[in-house]
Amino acid sequence: MATRNFVLTLVFCVFLFGFVVAQPPLNKAEQEAVYGVLESINSAVPWRSVFPDDFCSSAPHGVVCDYLDDDQGGVSAHITELSFGYVSDYSPNPLCAPNATLNGSLFSRFTHLTKLFFYRCFNGKSVSFPDFSSLGSSLEDLVFIENPSLVGSIGRNISNLKSVRKLILTGTNVGGKIPVGIEDLTGLEQLTLSRNNFSGEVFVNFGKLKNLKVLDLSQNQLVGNVPGTLGNGSTELLKLDLSFNGFSGEIPESLKALKSLEFLDLSYNRFGNFGVPLFLGEMSSLKEVYLNGNFLGGRIPEIWKNLGSILGLGLSNNGLVGSIPASMAVNLRNLCYLGLDNNKLEGTVPEEFSSLESVNELNFENNNLSGKVPFTANFVAQIGTKLKLQGNPELCVEDELKSNQFSVATTSLVQLKLCNKKPIVPQYAIFHGDSAPQAHNSHLWLLVSIGFLLLFSL
Ligand SMILES: *[C@@H]1O[C@H](CO)[C@@H](O)[C@H](O)[C@H]1NC(C)=O
Ligand SMILES: *[C@@H]1O[C@H](CO)[C@@H](O)[C@H](O)[C@H]1NC(C)=O
Ligand SMILES: *[C@@H]1O[C@H](CO)[C@@H](O)[C@H](O)[C@H]1NC(C)=O
Ligand SMILES: *[C@@H]1O[C@H](CO)[C@@H](O)[C@H](O)[C@H]1NC(C)=O
Ligand SMILES: *[C@@H]1O[C@H](CO)[C@@H](O)[C@H](O)[C@H]1NC(C)=O
Ligand SMILES: *[C@@H]1O[C@H](CO)[C@@H](O)[C@H](O)[C@H]1NC(C)=O
């Protein structure tokens, strides 16, 4: 029995040994390039002595080595993922030092890299955005998040990254034009270039990016028209965010081809004078629409019939005139947020708004609305401080609602005047002739009462 176990163990060990031996080592060029990158992001750590072995057997979290089938029917070892910058205790990627740098030429060694990720890595001295085009066709995710000292621009040959699906560069000072080469990345599913220093007009032919689901160019300094090619291809787009730029002209009607679009944010640009786009009414997948801070003008159109999926709608600060259509409240049954503040809207608040069940913020501030606020005490209790009505001098609230304990404590209703303010009947006129007592003057009232008591007791 013992012999049998021994033989089995031996067989197992030989098998295991054979298995380990059968794995090819990581080639020297990739091993050295990893050391090179680690040393450039943090030279204070002695990387070569901490990780002396093949990175396929031992590597810092964030450095991923894998055994891949090669062309000759064999297996070879390659670096497939590199993630730098501390993220959390659960994924403690190599920490970048304040003097971290980035030597782009090292990356040409990584022939099978699929994912490259930098989080809060470049936060000290300026580092130029490197030429990653040599990474060629293996790269799928190129992600930079919060790297403010990253500067420079992205070259046209970004188009070499043929397999890239996710290109995220957010929170850097990389600028210049948005590279036209991006239109050749036909596998792109997410293009996020928000919060950088990109400027000028956008000439990318978005019609070529048929797989795009997320396009976020928000918070840059982009100007000119939104390309009409947007919507001419990327019909799977779910999210489009162009907010906080200088885009102008008309919001292109081509957008209505984006039948799957759920999130549209064009706020704080310079779109102007064409009113709220009517074609929005045909985009029935929309869940959130923000057009705040433009110059749309005109009346709020009645386009809400097919937009029952909308949860959030912002039309603040747009020079809108006319009244608030009741059809908004009738059709937008799932509304959680509505911002119509800082326009020139007039007329009354339609009563239909008080029956919106899921709403948790209604902002009508700074318009010229008038008449009675239609909300019930229950509605007011539900929405609290997020019912914003100030800055409408002609808007009034009924005594009953205003004196409701909850509404007074927690809402802006307290700032509104009372409707049909009845003339104050001086309660104690009988005692004072034409000098009505003031409620707060309780001393005087006390004296008078005592006087009368004395008078009667005599
Ligand atoms: C980065 O700073 C460390 C000290 O924090 C220093 O030892 C190292 O030489 C510096 N590296 C470079 C490339 O300047
Ligand atoms: C970048 O790495 C290459 C090796 O790939 C090396 O020859 C070059 O000197 C490095 N550049 C800098 C600025 O360190
Ligand atoms: C990519 O373009 C840059 C200039 O933008 C150039 O320096 C570099 O050599 C190009 N790289 C490749 C691989 O073509
Ligand atoms: C941002 O871009 C402008 C040009 O549009 C340039 O003048 C400025 O220096 C850039 N800022 C940084 C921090 O690179
Ligand atoms: C949209 O695509 C069609 C062909 O699919 C083309 O004829 C048209 O010019 C394109 N429109 C824009 C604005 O690029
Ligand atoms: C506000 O509306 C009233 C009518 O309700 C009108 O008389 C007044 O001129 C308007 N004020 C502004 C600033 O538009």
Coordinates of C-alpha atoms and ligand atoms in Angstrom, one line a residue:
M1 CA 0.0 0.0 0.0
A2 CA 2.7 2.4 1.0
T3 CA 4.7 1.6 -2.1
R4 CA 1.6 2.3 -4.2
N5 CA 1.1 5.7 -2.6
F6 CA 4.8 6.5 -3.1
V7 CA 4.5 5.7 -6.8
L8 CA 1.4 7.8 -7.2
T9 CA 3.0 10.7 -5.4
L10 CA 6.1 10.3 -7.5
V11 CA 4.0 10.2 -10.7
F12 CA 2.1 13.3 -9.5
C13 CA 5.3 15.2 -8.7
V14 CA 6.9 14.3 -12.0
F15 CA 3.7 15.4 -13.7
L16 CA 3.7 18.7 -11.8
F17 CA 7.4 19.2 -12.4
G18 CA 6.9 18.5 -16.0
F19 CA 4.1 21.0 -16.1
V20 CA 6.1 23.7 -14.5
V21 CA 9.1 23.1 -16.7
A22 CA 6.9 23.0 -19.8
Q23 CA 5.9 26.6 -19.2
P24 CA 8.2 28.8 -21.3
P25 CA 9.8 31.8 -19.5
L26 CA 8.8 35.4 -20.2
N27 CA 11.2 36.7 -22.8
K28 CA 14.0 38.9 -21.6
A29 CA 12.9 42.0 -23.5
E30 CA 9.4 42.1 -21.9
Q31 CA 10.9 41.3 -18.5
E32 CA 13.3 44.2 -18.8
A33 CA 10.6 46.6 -20.2
V34 CA 8.4 45.9 -17.1
Y35 CA 11.4 46.8 -14.8
G36 CA 11.9 49.9 -17.0
V37 CA 8.3 51.0 -16.6
L38 CA 8.2 50.2 -12.8
E39 CA 11.4 52.2 -12.3
S40 CA 10.1 55.1 -14.3
I41 CA 6.9 55.4 -12.2
N42 CA 8.6 54.8 -8.9
S43 CA 12.3 54.6 -8.7
A44 CA 12.3 54.5 -4.9
V45 CA 11.3 50.8 -4.9
P46 CA 14.1 48.3 -5.7
W47 CA 11.9 46.4 -8.2
R48 CA 14.7 44.1 -9.4
S49 CA 15.4 42.7 -5.9
V50 CA 11.7 42.7 -4.7
F51 CA 10.7 40.8 -7.9
P52 CA 13.8 39.0 -9.1
D53 CA 11.9 36.1 -10.8
D54 CA 10.1 35.8 -14.1
F55 CA 7.0 38.1 -13.9
C56 CA 5.0 35.1 -14.9
S57 CA 5.7 33.4 -11.6
S58 CA 5.8 36.4 -9.4
A59 CA 4.8 40.0 -10.2
P60 CA 3.3 43.0 -8.4
H61 CA -0.5 43.2 -8.5
G62 CA -1.4 44.9 -11.8
V63 CA 1.3 43.2 -13.9
V64 CA -0.3 40.3 -15.6
C65 CA 1.6 37.7 -17.5
D66 CA -0.1 34.9 -19.5
Y67 CA 0.7 31.9 -21.5
L68 CA -0.6 32.3 -25.0
D69 CA -0.8 30.0 -28.0
D70 CA 1.7 31.1 -30.6
D71 CA 1.7 30.6 -34.4
Q72 CA 3.9 27.5 -34.2
G73 CA 1.3 25.5 -32.2
G74 CA 3.4 26.1 -29.1
V75 CA 2.9 28.3 -26.0
S76 CA 4.7 31.5 -25.2
A77 CA 4.6 33.9 -22.2
H78 CA 3.7 37.5 -22.6
I79 CA 2.7 40.5 -20.5
T80 CA -1.0 41.0 -21.2
E81 CA -2.1 43.7 -18.7
L82 CA -0.4 46.6 -16.9
S83 CA -2.2 48.6 -14.3
F84 CA -0.4 51.4 -12.4
G85 CA -1.4 53.7 -9.6
Y86 CA -2.8 52.6 -6.3
V87 CA -6.5 52.0 -6.5
S88 CA -7.5 50.3 -3.2
D89 CA -6.3 47.8 -0.6
Y90 CA -8.0 45.2 -2.7
S91 CA -6.1 46.0 -5.9
P92 CA -2.9 47.6 -4.7
N93 CA -1.3 48.3 -8.1
P94 CA 2.2 49.7 -8.0
L95 CA 2.1 53.2 -6.5
C96 CA 3.4 56.0 -8.7
A97 CA 5.9 58.5 -7.2
P98 CA 5.4 62.3 -7.5
N99 CA 8.3 62.3 -10.1
A100 CA 6.8 59.4 -12.1
T101 CA 7.6 59.6 -15.8
L102 CA 6.5 57.6 -18.8
N103 CA 8.9 56.3 -21.4
G104 CA 6.8 55.4 -24.4
S105 CA 9.5 53.5 -26.3
L106 CA 9.4 50.8 -23.6
F107 CA 5.9 49.9 -24.6
S108 CA 6.9 48.8 -28.0
R109 CA 8.3 45.6 -26.4
F110 CA 4.8 44.5 -25.2
T111 CA 3.6 42.8 -28.3
H112 CA 0.6 41.1 -26.6
L113 CA -0.5 43.8 -24.2
T114 CA -4.4 44.0 -24.1
K115 CA -4.9 46.4 -21.2
L116 CA -2.9 49.5 -20.1
F117 CA -4.3 51.4 -17.1
F118 CA -2.9 54.4 -15.2
Y119 CA -4.8 55.8 -12.2
R120 CA -3.6 58.9 -10.4
C121 CA -0.1 58.2 -11.6
F122 CA 1.1 61.5 -13.1
N123 CA 0.4 64.1 -10.5
G124 CA 3.7 66.0 -10.2
K125 CA 6.1 67.0 -12.9
S126 CA 4.8 67.3 -16.5
V127 CA 4.9 64.1 -18.5
S128 CA 4.1 64.0 -22.3
F129 CA 1.5 61.7 -23.6
P130 CA 3.6 59.1 -25.2
D131 CA 3.4 57.6 -28.7
F132 CA 1.5 54.3 -28.0
S133 CA 0.9 53.6 -31.6
S134 CA 3.7 50.9 -31.6
L135 CA 1.4 48.9 -29.3
G136 CA -0.3 48.0 -32.5
S137 CA -3.1 45.6 -32.8
S138 CA -3.1 43.8 -29.4
L139 CA -4.3 46.7 -27.2
E140 CA -8.0 46.6 -26.3
D141 CA -8.2 49.0 -23.3
L142 CA -6.2 52.2 -23.0
V143 CA -7.2 53.9 -19.8
F144 CA -5.9 57.0 -18.0
I145 CA -7.9 58.3 -15.1
E146 CA -6.9 61.4 -13.0
N147 CA -3.4 62.1 -14.3
P148 CA -3.3 66.0 -14.2
S149 CA 0.4 66.3 -15.1
L150 CA 0.0 64.4 -18.3
V151 CA 0.3 67.0 -21.2
G152 CA 0.9 67.1 -24.9
S153 CA -1.4 65.7 -27.6
I154 CA -2.5 62.5 -29.2
G155 CA -1.0 61.9 -32.6
R156 CA -2.9 60.9 -35.7
N157 CA -1.3 57.4 -35.6
I158 CA -3.5 56.5 -32.6
S159 CA -5.3 54.8 -35.5
N160 CA -2.6 52.0 -35.3
L161 CA -4.4 50.7 -32.2
K162 CA -6.7 48.6 -34.4
S163 CA -8.2 46.4 -31.7
V164 CA -8.9 49.1 -29.1
R165 CA -12.4 48.9 -27.7
K166 CA -12.1 51.3 -24.8
L167 CA -10.2 54.5 -25.0
I168 CA -10.5 56.5 -21.8
L169 CA -8.5 59.6 -21.1
T170 CA -10.0 61.7 -18.3
G171 CA -8.6 64.3 -15.9
T172 CA -5.4 65.2 -17.7
N173 CA -4.0 68.3 -19.5
V174 CA -3.6 66.5 -22.8
G175 CA -4.9 68.9 -25.4
G176 CA -4.8 70.0 -29.0
K177 CA -7.3 68.7 -31.6
I178 CA -9.2 65.5 -31.1
P179 CA -7.2 63.3 -33.4
V180 CA -9.0 62.4 -36.6
G181 CA -7.3 59.0 -36.5
I182 CA -9.8 57.9 -33.9
E183 CA -12.4 57.4 -36.7
D184 CA -10.3 54.4 -37.9
L185 CA -10.7 52.6 -34.5
T186 CA -13.8 50.9 -35.8
G187 CA -13.9 48.5 -32.9
L188 CA -14.3 51.3 -30.4
E189 CA -17.1 50.8 -27.9
Q190 CA -16.2 53.6 -25.4
L191 CA -14.5 56.9 -26.2
T192 CA -14.2 59.0 -23.1
L193 CA -12.0 62.1 -23.4
S194 CA -13.6 64.2 -20.7
R195 CA -12.0 66.8 -18.5
N196 CA -8.9 67.4 -20.6
N197 CA -7.6 70.4 -22.6
F198 CA -8.8 69.4 -26.1
S199 CA -9.8 72.4 -28.2
G200 CA -10.8 73.4 -31.7
E201 CA -13.4 71.8 -34.0
V202 CA -14.1 68.1 -34.1
F203 CA -13.7 66.6 -37.5
V204 CA -13.9 63.0 -36.6
N205 CA -16.2 61.0 -38.9
F206 CA -18.3 59.3 -36.2
G207 CA -20.2 57.5 -38.9
K208 CA -17.4 55.0 -39.0
L209 CA -17.6 54.1 -35.4
K210 CA -20.5 51.6 -35.7
N211 CA -19.9 49.9 -32.4
L212 CA -19.7 53.0 -30.2
K213 CA -21.8 52.9 -27.1
V214 CA -20.4 55.7 -25.0
L215 CA -19.1 59.0 -26.3
D216 CA -18.0 61.5 -23.7
L217 CA -16.1 64.6 -24.7
S218 CA -17.4 66.7 -21.8
Q219 CA -15.4 69.5 -20.1
N220 CA -12.9 70.4 -22.8
Q221 CA -12.7 73.5 -24.9
L222 CA -14.2 72.2 -28.1
V223 CA -16.0 74.6 -30.4
G224 CA -17.9 74.7 -33.7
N225 CA -20.8 72.5 -34.8
V226 CA -21.4 69.0 -33.5
P227 CA -20.5 66.8 -36.5
G228 CA -23.5 65.7 -38.4
T229 CA -21.9 62.3 -38.7
L230 CA -22.8 61.7 -35.1
G231 CA -25.9 59.5 -35.5
N232 CA -24.9 58.5 -39.0
G233 CA -23.3 55.3 -37.8
S234 CA -23.1 54.8 -34.1
T235 CA -26.7 53.7 -33.8
E236 CA -25.9 51.7 -30.8
L237 CA -24.9 54.7 -28.8
L238 CA -26.3 54.7 -25.3
K239 CA -24.5 57.7 -23.8
L240 CA -23.6 61.0 -25.4
D241 CA -22.0 63.7 -23.3
L242 CA -20.7 66.9 -24.9
S243 CA -21.4 69.1 -21.8
F244 CA -19.1 72.0 -20.8
N245 CA -17.6 72.9 -24.1
G246 CA -18.1 75.7 -26.6
F247 CA -20.2 73.8 -29.2
S248 CA -22.5 76.2 -31.1
G249 CA -25.1 76.3 -33.9
E250 CA -27.9 73.9 -34.1
I251 CA -28.2 70.6 -32.2
P252 CA -27.9 68.4 -35.3
E253 CA -31.1 66.5 -36.3
S254 CA -28.9 63.5 -37.2
L255 CA -29.0 62.7 -33.5
K256 CA -32.5 61.4 -33.9
A257 CA -31.0 58.3 -35.6
L258 CA -29.6 57.3 -32.2
K259 CA -32.5 55.1 -31.4
S260 CA -30.9 53.4 -28.4
L261 CA -29.6 56.6 -26.8
E262 CA -30.5 56.8 -23.1
F263 CA -28.3 59.6 -21.8
L264 CA -27.9 62.9 -23.6
D265 CA -26.0 65.8 -22.0
L266 CA -25.4 68.9 -24.1
S267 CA -25.5 71.3 -21.2
Y268 CA -23.3 74.4 -20.9
N269 CA -22.4 74.9 -24.6
R270 CA -23.5 77.7 -26.9
F271 CA -26.3 76.0 -28.9
G272 CA -28.7 78.6 -29.7
N273 CA -31.9 80.1 -31.1
F274 CA -33.5 77.0 -32.5
G275 CA -35.6 76.1 -29.5
V276 CA -35.8 72.8 -27.7
P277 CA -35.2 70.3 -30.6
L278 CA -38.5 68.7 -31.6
F279 CA -36.8 65.5 -32.8
L280 CA -36.1 64.6 -29.1
G281 CA -39.8 63.5 -29.2
E282 CA -38.8 60.6 -31.5
M283 CA -36.0 59.3 -29.2
S284 CA -38.1 57.1 -27.0
S285 CA -35.2 55.4 -25.3
L286 CA -34.1 58.5 -23.6
K287 CA -33.8 58.4 -19.8
E288 CA -31.8 61.5 -19.1
V289 CA -31.7 64.7 -21.1
Y290 CA -29.7 67.8 -20.0
L291 CA -29.6 70.8 -22.3
N292 CA -29.1 73.4 -19.4
G293 CA -27.0 76.5 -20.0
N294 CA -27.5 77.1 -23.7
F295 CA -29.4 79.7 -25.7
L296 CA -32.2 77.5 -27.0
G297 CA -35.0 80.1 -26.5
G298 CA -38.6 79.6 -27.6
R299 CA -41.5 77.9 -25.9
I300 CA -41.3 74.5 -24.3
P301 CA -42.6 72.3 -27.1
E302 CA -45.2 69.5 -26.6
I303 CA -43.0 66.6 -27.6
W304 CA -43.4 64.4 -24.5
K305 CA -45.9 61.8 -25.6
N306 CA -43.3 59.0 -26.3
L307 CA -40.8 60.0 -23.7
G308 CA -42.3 58.2 -20.7
S309 CA -38.9 56.7 -19.9
I310 CA -37.4 60.0 -19.0
L311 CA -36.1 60.1 -15.4
G312 CA -34.2 63.4 -15.6
L313 CA -34.7 66.5 -17.7
G314 CA -32.8 69.7 -17.5
L315 CA -33.7 72.8 -19.5
S316 CA -32.5 75.4 -17.1
N317 CA -30.9 78.6 -18.2
N318 CA -32.0 78.7 -21.8
G319 CA -34.1 81.8 -22.2
L320 CA -37.3 79.7 -22.5
V321 CA -40.5 81.7 -22.7
G322 CA -44.2 80.9 -22.5
S323 CA -45.9 78.6 -20.1
I324 CA -45.0 75.1 -18.7
P325 CA -47.1 72.6 -20.7
A326 CA -49.2 70.3 -18.6
S327 CA -48.4 67.6 -21.1
M328 CA -44.9 67.3 -19.6
A329 CA -46.4 66.1 -16.3
V330 CA -49.0 64.0 -18.0
N331 CA -46.5 62.1 -20.1
L332 CA -43.3 62.1 -18.1
R333 CA -44.7 59.7 -15.5
N334 CA -41.3 58.4 -14.3
L335 CA -39.7 61.8 -13.8
C336 CA -37.3 62.1 -10.8
Y337 CA -35.7 65.4 -11.7
L338 CA -37.0 68.4 -13.7
G339 CA -35.0 71.6 -13.9
L340 CA -36.7 74.6 -15.7
D341 CA -35.1 77.2 -13.5
N342 CA -33.5 80.5 -14.7
N343 CA -35.7 80.9 -17.8
K344 CA -38.5 83.4 -18.5
L345 CA -41.4 81.1 -18.1
E346 CA -44.7 82.5 -17.0
G347 CA -48.3 81.4 -16.3
T348 CA -49.2 79.0 -13.6
V349 CA -47.6 75.7 -12.5
P350 CA -50.0 73.1 -14.1
E351 CA -51.8 71.1 -11.5
E352 CA -50.7 67.8 -13.2
F353 CA -47.3 68.3 -11.6
S354 CA -48.6 67.6 -8.2
S355 CA -49.5 64.0 -9.2
L356 CA -46.0 63.0 -10.3
E357 CA -45.2 60.1 -7.9
S358 CA -41.5 59.4 -8.4
V359 CA -40.3 63.0 -8.5
N360 CA -37.6 64.0 -6.0
E361 CA -36.5 67.3 -7.4
L362 CA -38.5 70.0 -9.2
N363 CA -36.7 73.3 -9.8
F364 CA -38.8 76.2 -11.2
E365 CA -36.7 79.0 -9.6
N366 CA -36.1 82.4 -11.1
N367 CA -38.8 82.5 -13.7
N368 CA -41.9 84.6 -13.8
L369 CA -44.5 82.0 -12.8
S370 CA -47.6 83.2 -11.1
G371 CA -50.7 82.0 -9.4
K372 CA -51.3 79.3 -6.8
V373 CA -48.8 76.6 -6.2
P374 CA -50.8 73.4 -6.9
F375 CA -49.0 70.9 -4.7
T376 CA -50.6 68.9 -1.9
A377 CA -49.1 68.7 1.5
N378 CA -48.2 65.1 0.9
F379 CA -46.3 66.0 -2.3
V380 CA -44.5 68.7 -0.5
A381 CA -43.6 66.3 2.3
Q382 CA -42.2 63.8 -0.2
I383 CA -40.0 66.2 -2.1
G384 CA -38.9 68.5 0.8
T385 CA -36.1 71.1 0.1
K386 CA -35.9 69.9 -3.5
L387 CA -39.1 71.7 -4.4
K388 CA -37.5 74.9 -5.6
L389 CA -39.8 77.8 -6.4
Q390 CA -38.0 80.9 -5.3
G391 CA -37.5 83.9 -7.5
N392 CA -41.1 83.9 -8.9
P393 CA -42.5 87.0 -7.2
E394 CA -46.1 86.3 -8.5
L395 CA -46.2 82.7 -7.2
C396 CA -48.3 82.2 -4.1
V397 CA -49.1 79.5 -1.7
E398 CA -52.3 78.8 0.2
D399 CA -52.4 79.4 3.9
E400 CA -53.3 75.8 4.6
L401 CA -50.3 74.5 2.8
K402 CA -47.9 77.2 4.1
S403 CA -49.0 76.6 7.7
N404 CA -48.5 72.8 7.4
Q405 CA -45.9 72.0 9.9
F406 CA -43.7 70.0 7.5
S407 CA -43.8 72.4 4.5
V408 CA -42.8 75.3 6.6
A409 CA -39.8 73.5 8.1
T410 CA -38.3 72.0 5.1
T411 CA -39.2 73.8 1.8
S412 CA -38.9 77.0 -0.1
L413 CA -42.7 77.4 0.2
V414 CA -42.0 79.4 3.3
Q415 CA -40.5 82.1 1.1
L416 CA -43.6 82.5 -1.0
K417 CA -46.4 85.0 -0.4
L418 CA -49.9 83.8 0.6
C419 CA -52.6 83.7 -2.0
N420 CA -55.7 85.9 -1.7
K421 CA -54.2 87.5 1.4
K422 CA -57.3 88.6 3.3
P423 CA -57.2 92.0 4.9
I424 CA -56.2 91.5 8.6
V425 CA -59.2 92.0 10.8
P426 CA -57.9 93.7 13.9
Q427 CA -58.9 91.2 16.6
Y428 CA -59.0 93.6 19.5
A429 CA -60.5 96.6 17.7
I430 CA -63.4 96.5 20.0
F431 CA -61.1 97.6 22.9
H432 CA -59.0 100.1 21.0
G433 CA -61.0 101.9 18.4
D434 CA -58.7 102.6 15.5
S435 CA -55.4 101.8 17.2
A436 CA -55.2 98.0 16.5
P437 CA -52.8 96.3 18.9
Q438 CA -49.8 94.5 17.4
A439 CA -49.6 90.9 18.3
H440 CA -46.1 91.1 19.5
N441 CA -46.9 94.0 21.9
S442 CA -48.0 91.7 24.7
H443 CA -47.1 94.1 27.5
L444 CA -49.5 96.7 26.2
W445 CA -52.2 94.0 25.8
L446 CA -51.6 92.9 29.4
L447 CA -51.9 96.4 30.7
V448 CA -55.1 97.0 28.8
S449 CA -56.6 93.7 30.1
I450 CA -55.7 94.4 33.7
G451 CA -57.3 97.9 33.2
F452 CA -60.6 96.3 32.0
L453 CA -60.5 93.7 34.8
L454 CA -60.2 96.5 37.3
L455 CA -63.0 98.5 35.6
F456 CA -65.4 95.5 35.7
S457 CA -64.6 94.6 39.3
L458 CA -65.5 98.1 40.4
Ligands
LIG1 C1 12.4 60.5 -7.8 O1 12.4 60.9 -6.4 C2 13.1 60.0 -5.6 C3 13.0 60.5 -4.1 O2 11.6 60.6 -3.8 C4 14.6 59.9 -6.0 O3 15.2 59.0 -5.2 C5 14.6 59.5 -7.5 O4 16.0 59.6 -7.9 C6 13.8 60.4 -8.3 N1 13.8 59.9 -9.7 C7 13.9 60.6 -10.8 C8 13.9 59.9 -12.1 O5 14.1 61.8 -10.7
LIG2 C1 13.4 55.0 -22.8 O1 13.7 53.6 -23.0 C2 14.6 53.3 -24.0 C3 14.8 51.8 -24.0 O2 13.6 51.2 -24.6 C4 16.0 53.9 -23.6 O3 16.9 53.6 -24.7 C5 15.8 55.4 -23.5 O4 17.0 55.9 -23.0 C6 14.7 55.7 -22.4 N1 14.5 57.1 -22.4 C7 14.5 57.8 -21.3 C8 14.3 59.3 -21.4 O5 14.7 57.3 -20.2
LIG3 C1 3.3 58.3 -34.6 O1 3.3 59.7 -34.7 C2 4.3 60.4 -34.0 C3 4.1 61.9 -34.2 O2 2.8 62.2 -33.9 C4 5.7 60.0 -34.5 O3 6.7 60.6 -33.8 C5 5.8 58.5 -34.4 O4 7.0 58.0 -35.0 C6 4.7 57.8 -35.0 N1 4.8 56.4 -34.7 C7 4.6 55.4 -35.5 C8 4.7 54.0 -35.0 O5 4.3 55.6 -36.7
LIG4 C1 -4.4 74.0 -22.9 O1 -4.6 74.4 -24.3 C2 -4.3 75.7 -24.6 C3 -4.5 75.9 -26.1 O2 -5.8 75.6 -26.4 C4 -2.8 76.0 -24.2 O3 -2.6 77.4 -24.5 C5 -2.6 75.7 -22.8 O4 -1.2 75.9 -22.5 C6 -3.0 74.3 -22.5 N1 -2.9 74.0 -21.1 C7 -2.1 73.1 -20.6 C8 -2.0 73.0 -19.1 O5 -1.4 72.4 -21.3
LIG5 C1 -24.5 59.7 -43.6 O1 -24.2 58.5 -44.3 C2 -24.7 58.4 -45.6 C3 -24.3 57.1 -46.2 O2 -24.5 56.1 -45.3 C4 -24.1 59.6 -46.5 O3 -24.6 59.6 -47.7 C5 -24.3 60.9 -45.8 O4 -23.7 61.9 -46.5 C6 -23.8 60.9 -44.3 N1 -24.1 62.1 -43.7 C7 -23.2 62.8 -43.1 C8 -23.6 64.1 -42.4 O5 -22.0 62.5 -43.0
LIG6 C1 -44.0 88.7 -15.5 O1 -45.4 88.4 -15.8 C2 -46.3 89.5 -15.6 C3 -47.7 89.0 -15.8 O2 -47.9 87.9 -15.0 C4 -45.9 90.7 -16.5 O3 -46.7 91.7 -16.3 C5 -44.4 91.0 -16.3 O4 -44.0 92.0 -17.2 C6 -43.5 89.8 -16.4 N1 -42.2 90.2 -16.0 C7 -41.1 89.9 -16.7 C8 -39.8 90.3 -16.2 O5 -41.2 89.3 -17.8

